[in-house]
Short mmCIF file of C-alpha atoms (C1' of nucleotides) in Angstrom, two decimals:
data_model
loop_
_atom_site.label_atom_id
_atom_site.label_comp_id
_atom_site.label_asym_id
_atom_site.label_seq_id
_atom_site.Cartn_x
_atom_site.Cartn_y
_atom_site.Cartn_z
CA UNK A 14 14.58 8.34 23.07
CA UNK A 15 11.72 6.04 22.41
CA UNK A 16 9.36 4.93 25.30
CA UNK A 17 7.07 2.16 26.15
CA UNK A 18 4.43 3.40 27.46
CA UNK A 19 1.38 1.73 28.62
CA UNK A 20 -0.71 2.31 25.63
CA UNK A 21 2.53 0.71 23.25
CA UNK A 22 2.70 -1.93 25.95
CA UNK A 23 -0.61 -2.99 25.36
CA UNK A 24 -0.32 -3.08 21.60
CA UNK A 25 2.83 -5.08 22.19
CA UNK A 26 0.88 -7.63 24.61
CA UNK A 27 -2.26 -8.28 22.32
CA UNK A 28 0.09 -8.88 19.49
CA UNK A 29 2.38 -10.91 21.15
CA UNK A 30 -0.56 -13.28 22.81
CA UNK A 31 -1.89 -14.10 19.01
CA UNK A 32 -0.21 -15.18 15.93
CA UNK A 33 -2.67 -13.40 14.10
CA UNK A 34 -1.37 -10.48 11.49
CA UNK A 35 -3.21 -7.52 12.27
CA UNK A 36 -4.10 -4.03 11.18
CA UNK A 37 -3.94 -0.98 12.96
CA UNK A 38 -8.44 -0.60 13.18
CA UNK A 39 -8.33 -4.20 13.79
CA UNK A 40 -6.15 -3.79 16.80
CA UNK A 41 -7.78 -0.35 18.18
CA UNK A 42 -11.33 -2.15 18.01
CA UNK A 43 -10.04 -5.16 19.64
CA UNK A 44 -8.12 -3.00 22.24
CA UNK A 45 -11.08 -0.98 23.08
CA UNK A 46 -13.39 -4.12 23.49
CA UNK A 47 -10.82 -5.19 26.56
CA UNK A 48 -10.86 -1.41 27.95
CA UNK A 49 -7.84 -0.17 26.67
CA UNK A 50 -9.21 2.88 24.19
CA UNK A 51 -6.30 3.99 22.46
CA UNK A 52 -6.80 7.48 19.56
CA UNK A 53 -6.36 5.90 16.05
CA UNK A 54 -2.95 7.64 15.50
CA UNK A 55 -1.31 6.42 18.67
CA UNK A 56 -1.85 2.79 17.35
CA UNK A 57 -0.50 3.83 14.34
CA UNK A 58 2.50 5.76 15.78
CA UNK A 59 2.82 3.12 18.29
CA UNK A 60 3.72 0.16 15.77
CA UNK A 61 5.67 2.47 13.73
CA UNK A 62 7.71 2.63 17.03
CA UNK A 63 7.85 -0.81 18.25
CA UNK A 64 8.63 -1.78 14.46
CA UNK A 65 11.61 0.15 14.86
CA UNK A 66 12.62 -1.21 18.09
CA UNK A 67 12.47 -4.81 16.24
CA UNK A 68 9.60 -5.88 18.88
CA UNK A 69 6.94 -6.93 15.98
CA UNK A 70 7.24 -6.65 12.55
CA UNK A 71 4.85 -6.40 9.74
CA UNK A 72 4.17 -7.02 5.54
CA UNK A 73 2.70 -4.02 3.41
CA UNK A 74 -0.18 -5.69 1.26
CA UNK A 75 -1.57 -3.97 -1.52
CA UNK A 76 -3.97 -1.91 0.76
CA UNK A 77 -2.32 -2.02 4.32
CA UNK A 78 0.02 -2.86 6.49
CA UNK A 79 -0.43 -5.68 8.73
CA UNK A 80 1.61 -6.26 11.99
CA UNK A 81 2.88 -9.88 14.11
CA UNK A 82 4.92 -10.41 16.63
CA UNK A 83 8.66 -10.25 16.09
CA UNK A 84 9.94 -13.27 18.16
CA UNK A 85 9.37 -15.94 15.46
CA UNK A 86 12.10 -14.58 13.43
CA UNK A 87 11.95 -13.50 10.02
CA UNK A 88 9.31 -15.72 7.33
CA UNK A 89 7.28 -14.59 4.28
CA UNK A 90 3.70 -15.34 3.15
CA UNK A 91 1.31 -17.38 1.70
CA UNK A 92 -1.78 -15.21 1.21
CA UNK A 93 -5.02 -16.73 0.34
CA UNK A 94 -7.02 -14.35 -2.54
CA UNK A 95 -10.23 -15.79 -1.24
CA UNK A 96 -10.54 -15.74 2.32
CA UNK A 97 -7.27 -13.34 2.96
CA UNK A 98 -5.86 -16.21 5.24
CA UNK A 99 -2.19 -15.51 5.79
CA UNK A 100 0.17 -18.66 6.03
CA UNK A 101 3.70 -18.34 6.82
CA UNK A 102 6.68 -20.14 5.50
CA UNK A 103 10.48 -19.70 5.65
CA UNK A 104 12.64 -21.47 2.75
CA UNK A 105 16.80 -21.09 3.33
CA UNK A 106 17.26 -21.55 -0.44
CA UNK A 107 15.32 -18.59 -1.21
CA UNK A 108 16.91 -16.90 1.03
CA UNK A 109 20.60 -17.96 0.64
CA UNK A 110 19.74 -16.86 -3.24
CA UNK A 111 18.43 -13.59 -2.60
CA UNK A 112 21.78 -12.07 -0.52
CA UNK A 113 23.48 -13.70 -3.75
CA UNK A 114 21.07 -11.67 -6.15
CA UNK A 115 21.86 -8.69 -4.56
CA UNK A 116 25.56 -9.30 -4.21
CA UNK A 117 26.29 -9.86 -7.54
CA UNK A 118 24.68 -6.16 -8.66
CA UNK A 119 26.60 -4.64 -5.48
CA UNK A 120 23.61 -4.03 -4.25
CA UNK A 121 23.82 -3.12 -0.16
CA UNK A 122 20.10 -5.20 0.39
CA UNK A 123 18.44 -4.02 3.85
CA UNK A 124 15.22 -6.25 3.54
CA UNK A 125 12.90 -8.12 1.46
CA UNK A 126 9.68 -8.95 1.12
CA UNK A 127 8.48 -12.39 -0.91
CA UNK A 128 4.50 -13.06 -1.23
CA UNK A 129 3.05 -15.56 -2.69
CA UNK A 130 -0.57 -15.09 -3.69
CA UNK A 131 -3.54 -17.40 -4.36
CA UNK A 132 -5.96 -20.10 -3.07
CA UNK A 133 -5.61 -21.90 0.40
CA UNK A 134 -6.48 -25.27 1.12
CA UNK A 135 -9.13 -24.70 2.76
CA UNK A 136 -11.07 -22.59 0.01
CA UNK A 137 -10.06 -25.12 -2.83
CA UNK A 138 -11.93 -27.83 -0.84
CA UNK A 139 -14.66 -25.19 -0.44
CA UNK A 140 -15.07 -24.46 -3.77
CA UNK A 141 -14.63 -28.13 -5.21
CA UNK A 142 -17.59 -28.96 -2.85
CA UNK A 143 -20.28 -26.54 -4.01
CA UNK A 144 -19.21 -27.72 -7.94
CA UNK A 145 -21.96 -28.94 -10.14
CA UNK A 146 -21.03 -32.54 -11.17
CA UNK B 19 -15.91 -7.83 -23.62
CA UNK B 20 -13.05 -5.32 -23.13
CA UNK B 21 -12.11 -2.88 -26.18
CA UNK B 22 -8.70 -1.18 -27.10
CA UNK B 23 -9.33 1.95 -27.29
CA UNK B 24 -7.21 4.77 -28.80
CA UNK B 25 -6.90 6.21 -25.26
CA UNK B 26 -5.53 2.88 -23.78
CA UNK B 27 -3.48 1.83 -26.57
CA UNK B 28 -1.67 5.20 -25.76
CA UNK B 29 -1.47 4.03 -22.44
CA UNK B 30 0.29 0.71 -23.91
CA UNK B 31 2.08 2.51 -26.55
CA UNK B 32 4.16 4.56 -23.98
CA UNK B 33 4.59 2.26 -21.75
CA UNK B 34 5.51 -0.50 -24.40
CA UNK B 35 8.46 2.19 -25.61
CA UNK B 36 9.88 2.58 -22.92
CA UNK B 37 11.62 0.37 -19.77
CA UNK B 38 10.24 2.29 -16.57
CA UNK B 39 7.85 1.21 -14.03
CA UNK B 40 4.99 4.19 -14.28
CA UNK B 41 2.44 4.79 -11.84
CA UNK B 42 -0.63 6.30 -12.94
CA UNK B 43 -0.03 9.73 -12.28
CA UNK B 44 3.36 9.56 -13.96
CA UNK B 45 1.81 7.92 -17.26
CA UNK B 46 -1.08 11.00 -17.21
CA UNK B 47 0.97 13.34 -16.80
CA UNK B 48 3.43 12.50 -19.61
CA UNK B 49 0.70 11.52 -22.28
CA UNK B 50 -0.35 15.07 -21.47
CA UNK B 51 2.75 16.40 -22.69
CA UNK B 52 2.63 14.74 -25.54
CA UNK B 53 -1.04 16.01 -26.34
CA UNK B 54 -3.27 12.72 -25.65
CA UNK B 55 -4.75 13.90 -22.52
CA UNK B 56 -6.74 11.72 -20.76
CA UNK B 57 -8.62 11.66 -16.96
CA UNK B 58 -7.02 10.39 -14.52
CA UNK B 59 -9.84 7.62 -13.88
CA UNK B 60 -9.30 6.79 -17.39
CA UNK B 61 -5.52 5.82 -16.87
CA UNK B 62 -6.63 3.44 -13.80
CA UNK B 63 -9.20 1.97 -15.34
CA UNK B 64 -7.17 1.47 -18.89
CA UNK B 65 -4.21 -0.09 -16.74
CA UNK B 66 -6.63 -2.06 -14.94
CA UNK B 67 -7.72 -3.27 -18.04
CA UNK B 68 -4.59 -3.67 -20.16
CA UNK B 69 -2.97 -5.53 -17.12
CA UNK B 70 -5.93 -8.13 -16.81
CA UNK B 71 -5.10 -8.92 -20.78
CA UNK B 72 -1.42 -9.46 -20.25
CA UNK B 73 -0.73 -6.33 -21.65
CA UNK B 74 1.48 -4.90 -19.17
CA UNK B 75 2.26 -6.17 -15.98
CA UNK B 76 2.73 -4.30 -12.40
CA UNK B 77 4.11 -4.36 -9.14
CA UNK B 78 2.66 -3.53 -5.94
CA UNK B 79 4.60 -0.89 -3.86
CA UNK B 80 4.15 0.33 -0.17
CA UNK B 81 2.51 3.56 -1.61
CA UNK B 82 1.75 3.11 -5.24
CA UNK B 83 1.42 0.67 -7.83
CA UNK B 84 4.47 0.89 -10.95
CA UNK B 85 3.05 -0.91 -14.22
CA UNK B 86 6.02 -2.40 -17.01
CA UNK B 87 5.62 -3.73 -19.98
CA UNK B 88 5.30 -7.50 -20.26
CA UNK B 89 6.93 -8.45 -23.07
CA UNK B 90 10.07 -9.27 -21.20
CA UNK B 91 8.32 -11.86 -19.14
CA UNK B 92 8.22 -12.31 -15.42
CA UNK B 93 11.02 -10.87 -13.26
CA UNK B 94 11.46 -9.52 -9.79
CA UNK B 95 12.69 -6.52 -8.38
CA UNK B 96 15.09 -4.72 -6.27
CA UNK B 97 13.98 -1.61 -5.23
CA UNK B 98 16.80 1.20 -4.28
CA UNK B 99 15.33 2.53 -0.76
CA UNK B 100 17.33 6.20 -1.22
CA UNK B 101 16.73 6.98 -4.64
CA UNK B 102 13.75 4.57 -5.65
CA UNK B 103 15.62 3.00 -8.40
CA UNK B 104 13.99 -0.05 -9.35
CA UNK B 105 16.33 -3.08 -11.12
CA UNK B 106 15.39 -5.79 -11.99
CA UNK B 107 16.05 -9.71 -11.97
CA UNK B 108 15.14 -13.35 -12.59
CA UNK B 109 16.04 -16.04 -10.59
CA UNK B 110 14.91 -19.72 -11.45
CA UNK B 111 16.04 -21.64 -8.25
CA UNK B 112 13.83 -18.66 -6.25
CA UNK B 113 11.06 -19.45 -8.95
CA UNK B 114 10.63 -23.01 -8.36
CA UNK B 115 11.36 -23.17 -4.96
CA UNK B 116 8.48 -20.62 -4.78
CA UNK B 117 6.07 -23.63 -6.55
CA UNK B 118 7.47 -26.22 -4.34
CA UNK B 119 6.25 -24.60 -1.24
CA UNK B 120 3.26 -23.42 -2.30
CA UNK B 121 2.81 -27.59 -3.65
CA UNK B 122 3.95 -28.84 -0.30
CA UNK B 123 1.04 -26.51 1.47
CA UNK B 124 -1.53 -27.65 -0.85
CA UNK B 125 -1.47 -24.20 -1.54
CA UNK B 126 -2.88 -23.07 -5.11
CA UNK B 127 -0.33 -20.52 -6.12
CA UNK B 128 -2.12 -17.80 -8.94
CA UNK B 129 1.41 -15.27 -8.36
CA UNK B 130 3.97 -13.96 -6.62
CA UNK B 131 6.20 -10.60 -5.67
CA UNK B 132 9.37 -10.43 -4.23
CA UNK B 133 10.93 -7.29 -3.62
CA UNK B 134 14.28 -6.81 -2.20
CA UNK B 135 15.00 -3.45 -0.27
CA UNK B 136 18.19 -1.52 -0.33
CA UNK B 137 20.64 0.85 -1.60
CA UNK B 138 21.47 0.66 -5.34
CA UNK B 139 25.49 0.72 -6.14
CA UNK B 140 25.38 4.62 -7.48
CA UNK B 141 23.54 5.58 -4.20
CA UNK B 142 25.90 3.76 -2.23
CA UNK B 143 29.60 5.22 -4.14
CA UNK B 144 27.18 8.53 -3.91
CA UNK B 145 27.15 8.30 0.18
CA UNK B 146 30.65 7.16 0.22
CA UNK B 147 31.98 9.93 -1.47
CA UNK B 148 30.44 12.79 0.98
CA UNK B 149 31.91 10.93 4.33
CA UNK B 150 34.10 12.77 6.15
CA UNK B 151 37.60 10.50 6.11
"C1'" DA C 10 9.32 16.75 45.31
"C1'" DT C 11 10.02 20.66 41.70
"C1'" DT C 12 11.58 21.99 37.38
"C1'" DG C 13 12.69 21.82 32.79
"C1'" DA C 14 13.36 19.18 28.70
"C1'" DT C 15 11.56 15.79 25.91
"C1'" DA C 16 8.18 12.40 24.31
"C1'" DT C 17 3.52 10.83 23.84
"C1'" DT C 18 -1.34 11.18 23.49
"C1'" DG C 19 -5.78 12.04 21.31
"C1'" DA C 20 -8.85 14.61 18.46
"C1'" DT C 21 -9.06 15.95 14.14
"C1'" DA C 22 -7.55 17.94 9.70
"C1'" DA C 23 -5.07 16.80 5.80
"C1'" DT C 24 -2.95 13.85 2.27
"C1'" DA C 25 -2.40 10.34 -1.33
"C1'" DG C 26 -3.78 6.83 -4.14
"C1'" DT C 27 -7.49 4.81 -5.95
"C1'" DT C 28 -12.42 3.59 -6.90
"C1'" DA C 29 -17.43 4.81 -7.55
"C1'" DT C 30 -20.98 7.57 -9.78
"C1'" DC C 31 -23.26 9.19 -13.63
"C1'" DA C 32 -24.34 11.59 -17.65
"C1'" DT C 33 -22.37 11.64 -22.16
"C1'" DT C 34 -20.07 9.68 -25.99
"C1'" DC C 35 -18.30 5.99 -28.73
"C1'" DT C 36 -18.56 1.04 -30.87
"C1'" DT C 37 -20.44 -2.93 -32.32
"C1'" DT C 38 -23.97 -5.70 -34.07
"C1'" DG C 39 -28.44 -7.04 -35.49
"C1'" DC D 29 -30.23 3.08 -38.43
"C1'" DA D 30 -31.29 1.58 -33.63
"C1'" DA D 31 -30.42 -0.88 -29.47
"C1'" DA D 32 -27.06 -2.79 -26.42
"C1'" DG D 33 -22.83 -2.66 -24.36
"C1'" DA D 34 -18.40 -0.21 -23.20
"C1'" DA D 35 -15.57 3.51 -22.29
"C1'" DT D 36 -14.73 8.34 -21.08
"C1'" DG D 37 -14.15 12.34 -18.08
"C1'" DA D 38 -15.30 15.24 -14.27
"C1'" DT D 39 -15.72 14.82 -9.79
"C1'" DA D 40 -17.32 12.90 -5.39
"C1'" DA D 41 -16.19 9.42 -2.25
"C1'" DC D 42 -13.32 6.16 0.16
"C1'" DT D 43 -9.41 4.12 2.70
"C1'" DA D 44 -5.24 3.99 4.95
"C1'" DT D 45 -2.11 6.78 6.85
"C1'" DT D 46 0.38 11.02 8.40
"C1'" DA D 47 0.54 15.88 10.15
"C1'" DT D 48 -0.85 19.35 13.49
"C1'" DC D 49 -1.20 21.00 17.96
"C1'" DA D 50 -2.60 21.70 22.53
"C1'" DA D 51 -2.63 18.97 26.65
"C1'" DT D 52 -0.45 15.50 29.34
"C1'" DA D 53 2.97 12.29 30.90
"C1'" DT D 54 7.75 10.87 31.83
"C1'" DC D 55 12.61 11.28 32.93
"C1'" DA D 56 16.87 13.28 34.85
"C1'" DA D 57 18.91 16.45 37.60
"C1'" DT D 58 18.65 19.40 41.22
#
DNA sequence: ATTGATATTGATAATAGTTATCATTCTTTG
DNA sequence: CAAAGAATGATAACTATTATCAATATCAAT
């Protein structure tokens, strides 16, 4: 039986106040800053738990695992290659088409995960400004 | 300027001969066998390299990267979470509806990955057959 | 409240995949 | 051929994450 304890709680709480996606040294530095020092492995064995009770969820990029609250339902991601900004989107279509993808191999899917990689808004204007004309 | 080397187009060779997705370790270990040994930081680096040409192409697991060949052109993947099967497919509504949100964001979109979790059909008849009736 | 069973914590060691370093060995080109 | 530019291989280093384990906390039943 899993428990909430007051260190989990607090993990829960920051993520839940933000709509940032976080890592787990990104969440133990800004927990400690507020006085709540949590050890490095009870973050990470804390989101592995409230991942599994469906309280936040998370997306595995290519180096790490970042983690957002749960209780704006299922998206996927725009991820900016510059700056590492991470937009969110959710498209029916794509969806709808994937559960038929899988169904027509009789494959039982369990979960997905759809990225799409490249350059923000906000850096294109960036770099279009600093261009020599 | 980037050279072909005997030890990467072994690297290419292999891969280019067969359908699997390789990780690194996998693809040293097997050129080994087959007498072209070759460090370890030499297979990175020569994937590295042959991927940035087009060579070969890869996808980004949660503990690994698999490389493919890319002569059969973009596809994505299911990936069997028992037995690690990976299968591939190609959908072109998912594909465009991919560019039109990425258009709608302003969002510059350089790639993509989409990987959809579950059990593979012979994994699932495998775990039907041992129930208990 | 006490006890016993179970879960969690925190410090730290260990692991896995990958990248960095650096001296040595090719290649290419003038 | 010589200089410049790449690549190789052995290995150290790095990063994210998990395992270990003794100490502590929590829960349920007495």
């Amino acid at each position: 039986m899993v428990r909430l304890t007051v260190q989990r709680q607090a993990i829960l709480d920051l993520i839940n106040r933000s709509n940032q996606h976080w890592d787990a040294e990104e969440l133990a530095r800004c927990l400690g800053e507020n006085g709540e020092q949590l050890g490095i492995a009870t973050v990470y064995r804390g989101l592995a738990a409230l991942e599994n009770a469906g309280l936040i969820q998370s997306i595995q990029l290519a180096d790490k695992k970042r983690y957002e609250r749960a209780d704006k339902g299922h998206h996927d991601h725009l991820v900016c290659i510059k700056c590492g900004d991470i937009e969110e989107f959710c498209d029916n279509k794509i969806e709808s088409r994937q559960q038929q993808v899988a169904q027509d191999r009789s494959f039982q899917m369990t979960g997905h995960q759809l990225l799409i990689f490249g350059v923000c808004q906000s850096c294109s204007n960036d770099s279009r400004e600093s261009e020599t004309p």
